[in-house]
mmCIF file of C-alpha atoms and ligand atoms in Angstrom:
data_model
loop_
_atom_site.group_PDB
_atom_site.id
_atom_site.type_symbol
_atom_site.label_atom_id
_atom_site.label_comp_id
_atom_site.label_asym_id
_atom_site.label_seq_id
_atom_site.Cartn_x
_atom_site.Cartn_y
_atom_site.Cartn_z
ATOM 1 C CA MET A 633 -0.560 17.307 -4.290
ATOM 2 C CA CYS A 634 -1.811 13.870 -4.991
ATOM 3 C CA LEU A 635 -4.683 11.926 -2.695
ATOM 4 C CA PHE A 636 -1.753 9.758 -1.129
ATOM 5 C CA CYS A 637 0.305 12.642 -0.318
ATOM 6 C CA LYS A 638 -2.522 14.461 1.120
ATOM 7 C CA ILE A 639 -2.624 11.549 3.364
ATOM 8 C CA VAL A 640 1.020 11.662 4.527
ATOM 9 C CA ALA A 641 0.560 15.451 5.008
ATOM 10 C CA GLY A 642 -2.465 14.647 7.528
ATOM 11 C CA GLU A 643 -4.643 16.813 5.357
ATOM 12 C CA ILE A 644 -6.972 13.746 4.296
ATOM 13 C CA PRO A 645 -7.531 11.520 7.575
ATOM 14 C CA SER A 646 -6.619 7.971 7.295
ATOM 15 C CA THR A 647 -6.584 4.737 9.910
ATOM 16 C CA LYS A 648 -2.913 4.057 10.027
ATOM 17 C CA VAL A 649 -1.659 0.881 11.137
ATOM 18 C CA TYR A 650 2.213 1.452 10.754
ATOM 19 C CA GLU A 651 4.244 4.655 10.130
ATOM 20 C CA ASP A 652 7.818 5.529 10.411
ATOM 21 C CA ASP A 653 9.935 8.451 8.919
ATOM 22 C CA THR A 654 9.833 7.202 5.205
ATOM 23 C CA ILE A 655 6.539 4.918 4.922
ATOM 24 C CA LEU A 656 3.066 4.741 5.763
ATOM 25 C CA ALA A 657 0.466 1.947 6.058
ATOM 26 C CA PHE A 658 -3.272 2.762 6.313
ATOM 27 C CA ARG A 659 -6.563 0.556 5.935
ATOM 28 C CA ASP A 660 -8.280 1.008 2.131
ATOM 29 C CA ILE A 661 -11.432 2.973 2.239
ATOM 30 C CA ALA A 662 -13.298 0.426 0.347
ATOM 31 C CA PRO A 663 -11.819 -2.708 1.328
ATOM 32 C CA MET A 664 -11.806 -5.730 -0.987
ATOM 33 C CA ALA A 665 -10.940 -8.086 1.834
ATOM 34 C CA PRO A 666 -11.468 -8.510 5.447
ATOM 35 C CA THR A 667 -8.086 -6.925 5.974
ATOM 36 C CA HIS A 668 -7.214 -4.498 3.135
ATOM 37 C CA ILE A 669 -4.089 -2.126 3.936
ATOM 38 C CA LEU A 670 -2.249 0.003 1.672
ATOM 39 C CA VAL A 671 1.491 0.757 1.939
ATOM 40 C CA ILE A 672 3.030 3.825 0.415
ATOM 41 C CA PRO A 673 6.533 5.550 0.495
ATOM 42 C CA LYS A 674 5.836 9.102 1.799
ATOM 43 C CA VAL A 675 7.943 10.090 -1.018
ATOM 44 C CA HIS A 676 5.818 10.774 -4.112
ATOM 45 C CA ILE A 677 6.622 8.104 -6.427
ATOM 46 C CA PRO A 678 3.811 7.695 -9.270
ATOM 47 C CA SER A 679 3.998 4.011 -9.790
ATOM 48 C CA VAL A 680 6.112 0.872 -10.089
ATOM 49 C CA ASP A 681 7.000 2.405 -13.351
ATOM 50 C CA GLY A 682 8.769 5.412 -11.204
ATOM 51 C CA ILE A 683 11.052 3.055 -9.197
ATOM 52 C CA THR A 684 14.585 3.474 -10.154
ATOM 53 C CA ALA A 685 18.184 2.696 -8.524
ATOM 54 C CA GLU A 686 17.874 6.127 -6.623
ATOM 55 C CA ASN A 687 14.668 5.709 -4.757
ATOM 56 C CA SER A 688 14.496 1.736 -4.539
ATOM 57 C CA ALA A 689 15.701 1.779 -0.773
ATOM 58 C CA VAL A 690 12.056 2.884 0.346
ATOM 59 C CA VAL A 691 10.875 -0.105 -1.782
ATOM 60 C CA ALA A 692 12.823 -2.564 0.007
ATOM 61 C CA HIS A 693 11.946 -0.959 3.239
ATOM 62 C CA ILE A 694 8.219 -1.319 2.383
ATOM 63 C CA PHE A 695 8.851 -4.765 1.576
ATOM 64 C CA GLU A 696 10.909 -5.585 4.695
ATOM 65 C CA THR A 697 7.897 -4.064 6.725
ATOM 66 C CA ILE A 698 4.883 -6.038 5.070
ATOM 67 C CA PRO A 699 5.822 -9.173 7.131
ATOM 68 C CA LEU A 700 5.347 -6.884 10.266
ATOM 69 C CA ILE A 701 2.646 -5.279 9.069
ATOM 70 C CA ALA A 702 0.777 -8.865 8.099
ATOM 71 C CA ALA A 703 2.121 -10.203 11.753
ATOM 72 C CA GLN A 704 0.251 -7.362 13.481
ATOM 73 C CA GLU A 705 -2.934 -7.667 11.572
ATOM 74 C CA HIS A 706 -2.800 -11.354 12.436
ATOM 75 C CA LEU A 707 -2.731 -12.767 8.873
ATOM 76 C CA VAL A 708 -1.215 -15.929 9.633
ATOM 77 C CA SER A 709 -2.793 -18.100 6.898
ATOM 78 C CA GLY A 710 -1.328 -15.770 4.206
ATOM 79 C CA TYR A 711 -2.203 -12.716 2.029
ATOM 80 C CA ARG A 712 -1.532 -11.154 -1.091
ATOM 81 C CA VAL A 713 0.622 -8.447 -2.062
ATOM 82 C CA VAL A 714 -0.622 -6.359 -5.302
ATOM 83 C CA SER A 715 0.505 -3.085 -7.018
ATOM 84 C CA ASN A 716 -1.474 -1.870 -10.103
ATOM 85 C CA CYS A 717 0.575 0.082 -12.594
ATOM 86 C CA GLY A 718 -1.162 2.418 -15.104
ATOM 87 C CA GLN A 719 -4.075 2.296 -16.953
ATOM 88 C CA ASP A 720 -4.534 -1.660 -18.151
ATOM 89 C CA ALA A 721 -3.952 -2.580 -14.470
ATOM 90 C CA GLY A 722 -6.744 -0.019 -13.202
ATOM 91 C CA GLN A 723 -4.593 2.170 -11.012
ATOM 92 C CA THR A 724 -6.652 4.732 -9.711
ATOM 93 C CA VAL A 725 -4.482 6.780 -7.432
ATOM 94 C CA PRO A 726 -1.021 8.191 -9.132
ATOM 95 C CA HIS A 727 1.412 7.538 -6.035
ATOM 96 C CA LEU A 728 2.853 4.147 -5.559
ATOM 97 C CA HIS A 729 1.102 1.844 -3.284
ATOM 98 C CA PHE A 730 0.934 -1.874 -2.181
ATOM 99 C CA HIS A 731 -2.335 -3.504 -1.214
ATOM 100 C CA ILE A 732 -2.247 -5.905 1.298
ATOM 101 C CA LEU A 733 -5.212 -8.277 1.080
ATOM 102 C CA GLY A 734 -6.047 -10.824 3.496
ATOM 103 C CA GLY A 735 -8.426 -12.068 6.124
ATOM 104 C CA LYS A 736 -10.186 -14.813 4.093
ATOM 105 C CA GLU A 737 -9.128 -17.440 1.180
ATOM 106 C CA LEU A 738 -8.642 -15.251 -1.487
ATOM 107 C CA THR A 739 -9.517 -16.060 -5.257
ATOM 108 C CA THR A 740 -6.826 -17.602 -7.176
ATOM 109 C CA GLN A 741 -7.884 -15.444 -10.406
ATOM 110 C CA MET A 742 -5.188 -12.936 -10.594
ATOM 111 C CA ALA A 743 -6.204 -11.076 -13.882
HETATM 112 P P1 LIG B 1484 -5.479 1.358 -6.934
HETATM 113 O O1 LIG B 1484 -6.793 1.140 -7.739
HETATM 114 O O2 LIG B 1484 -4.889 2.448 -7.647
HETATM 115 O O3 LIG B 1484 -4.568 0.229 -6.999
HETATM 116 O O4 LIG B 1484 -5.567 1.471 -5.353
HETATM 117 C C1 LIG B 1484 -6.247 2.775 -4.995
HETATM 118 C C2 LIG B 1484 -7.009 2.379 -3.553
HETATM 119 O O5 LIG B 1484 -7.032 3.381 -2.739
HETATM 120 C C3 LIG B 1484 -8.231 2.012 -3.704
HETATM 121 O O6 LIG B 1484 -8.357 0.671 -3.535
HETATM 122 C C4 LIG B 1484 -9.199 2.641 -2.911
HETATM 123 O O7 LIG B 1484 -10.136 2.030 -2.292
HETATM 124 C C5 LIG B 1484 -8.221 3.560 -2.417
HETATM 125 N N1 LIG B 1484 -8.628 5.108 -1.718
HETATM 126 C C6 LIG B 1484 -9.142 5.878 -2.670
HETATM 127 N N2 LIG B 1484 -9.078 7.120 -2.024
HETATM 128 C C7 LIG B 1484 -8.879 6.361 -0.471
HETATM 129 C C8 LIG B 1484 -8.889 7.251 0.457
HETATM 130 O O8 LIG B 1484 -9.130 8.672 0.455
HETATM 131 N N3 LIG B 1484 -8.360 6.771 1.682
HETATM 132 C C9 LIG B 1484 -8.030 5.256 1.807
HETATM 133 N N4 LIG B 1484 -7.880 5.101 2.802
HETATM 134 N N5 LIG B 1484 -8.154 4.781 0.747
HETATM 135 C C10 LIG B 1484 -8.450 5.121 -0.669
HETATM 136 ZN ZN1 LIG B 1485 1.594 11.610 -3.826
#
């Protein structure tokens, strides 16, 4: 089982900020901004490369929920959503996740 599947299963603790039947959001263990949250599908999808017509409903649900999480976290002046896919992007956990970064003015350097 991958690290984030273990978090979904409750085998590894996390600080949850949102959860429903199909997705989970929790605080990143090594935050890169004052607010740094990871939003994941509960089902194991390895990365953005693994999104298909069959499983993309959960991705849509994640993006419908991100604004609610951002509001809950008072990210009133904006935030960034990032997903690292594969080696060149530095993906370290092979379970699809979207970073929500905010709480400060973020650098404009994206790559
Ligand atoms: P990636 O580098 O794959 O885009 O993002 C993986 C993220 O998962 C990193 O920002 C890293 O800090 C975070 N992370 C790794 N292990 C854990 C963990 O056990 N708990 C939590 N909450 N975050 C983790
Ligand atoms: Zn997984």
